[in-house]
Short mmCIF file of C-alpha atoms in Angstrom, two decimals:
data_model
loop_
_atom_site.label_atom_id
_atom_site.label_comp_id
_atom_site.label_asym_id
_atom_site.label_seq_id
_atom_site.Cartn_x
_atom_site.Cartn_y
_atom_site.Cartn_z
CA UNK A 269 -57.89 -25.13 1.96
CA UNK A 270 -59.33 -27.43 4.37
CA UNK A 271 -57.34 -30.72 5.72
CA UNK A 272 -58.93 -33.06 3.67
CA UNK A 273 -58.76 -31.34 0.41
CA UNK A 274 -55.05 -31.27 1.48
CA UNK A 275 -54.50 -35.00 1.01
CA UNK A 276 -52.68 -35.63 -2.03
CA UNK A 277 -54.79 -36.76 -5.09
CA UNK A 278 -52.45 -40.12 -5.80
CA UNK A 279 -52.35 -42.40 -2.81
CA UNK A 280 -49.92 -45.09 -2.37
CA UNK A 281 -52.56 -47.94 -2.00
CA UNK A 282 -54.76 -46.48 -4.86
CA UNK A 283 -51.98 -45.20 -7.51
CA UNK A 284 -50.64 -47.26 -10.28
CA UNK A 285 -47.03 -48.34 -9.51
CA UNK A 286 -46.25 -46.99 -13.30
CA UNK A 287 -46.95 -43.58 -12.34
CA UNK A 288 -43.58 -41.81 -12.62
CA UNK A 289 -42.93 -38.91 -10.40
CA UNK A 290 -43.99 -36.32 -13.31
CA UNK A 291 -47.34 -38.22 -13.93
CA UNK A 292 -47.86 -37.79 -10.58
CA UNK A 293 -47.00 -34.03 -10.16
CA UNK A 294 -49.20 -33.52 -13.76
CA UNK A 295 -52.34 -35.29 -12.50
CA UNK A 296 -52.04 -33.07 -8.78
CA UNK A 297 -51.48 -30.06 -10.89
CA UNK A 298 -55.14 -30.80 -13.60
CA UNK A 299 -56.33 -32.14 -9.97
CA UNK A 300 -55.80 -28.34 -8.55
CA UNK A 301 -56.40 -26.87 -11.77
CA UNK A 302 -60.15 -28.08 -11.67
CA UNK A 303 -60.67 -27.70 -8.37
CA UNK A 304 -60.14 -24.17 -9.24
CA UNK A 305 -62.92 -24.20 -11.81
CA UNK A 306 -65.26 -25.46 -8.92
CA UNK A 307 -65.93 -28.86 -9.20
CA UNK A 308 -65.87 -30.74 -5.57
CA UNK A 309 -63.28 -33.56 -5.18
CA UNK A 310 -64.82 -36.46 -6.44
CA UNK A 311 -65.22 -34.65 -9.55
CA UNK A 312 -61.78 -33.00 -9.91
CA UNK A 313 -60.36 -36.40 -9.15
CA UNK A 314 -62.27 -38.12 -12.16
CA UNK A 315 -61.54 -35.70 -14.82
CA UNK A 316 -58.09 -35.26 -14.10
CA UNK A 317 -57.77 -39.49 -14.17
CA UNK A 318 -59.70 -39.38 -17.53
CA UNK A 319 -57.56 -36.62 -19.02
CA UNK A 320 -60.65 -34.23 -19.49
CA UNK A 321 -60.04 -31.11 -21.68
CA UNK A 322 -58.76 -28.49 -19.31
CA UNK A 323 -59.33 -26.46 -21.49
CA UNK A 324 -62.27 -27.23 -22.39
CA UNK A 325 -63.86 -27.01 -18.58
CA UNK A 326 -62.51 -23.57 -18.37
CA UNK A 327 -64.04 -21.99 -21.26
CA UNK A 328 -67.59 -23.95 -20.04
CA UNK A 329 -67.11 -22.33 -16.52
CA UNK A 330 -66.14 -19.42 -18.01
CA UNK A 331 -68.99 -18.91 -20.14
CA UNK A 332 -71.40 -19.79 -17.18
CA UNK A 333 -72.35 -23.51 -17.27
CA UNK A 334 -72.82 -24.98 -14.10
CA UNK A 335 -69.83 -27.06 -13.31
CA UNK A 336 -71.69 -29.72 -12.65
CA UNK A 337 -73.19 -29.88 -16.52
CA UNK A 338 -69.33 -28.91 -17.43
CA UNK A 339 -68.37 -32.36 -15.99
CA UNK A 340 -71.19 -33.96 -18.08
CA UNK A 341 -70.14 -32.62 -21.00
CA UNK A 342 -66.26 -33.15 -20.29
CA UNK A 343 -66.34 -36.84 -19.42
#
């Protein structure tokens, strides 16, 4: 993993201060979790914020759609 996809998805400047310590360790985890699936930061970032269907994004990369039409489809 390179330094920058190192830095941690919820900044202090850009995180909501009602983000409890468990929010915050839930949207890192979908954060990795997607990352996984191959979608670049940006994207990862977005559907973990929006609450995408994990699920759903793994059985679309899993099936062989593109993850960038998987985003599409998620959001």
């Amino acid at each position: 993993m390179s330094e920058a996809e190192a830095q941690p998805i919820v900044e202090e400047e850009t995180a909501p201060s009602e983000l409890s310590t468990e929010d915050e360790r839930v949207l890192r985890w979908r954060y990795e979790e997607i990352r996984k699936l191959g979608m670049n930061r940006v994207e990862s970032r977005l559907l973990a914020e929006a609450g995408a269907d994990l699920n759903l994004l793994r059985k679309l990369v899993g099936d062989g759609c593109p993850p960038e039409l998987a985003v599409r489809i998620a959001l």
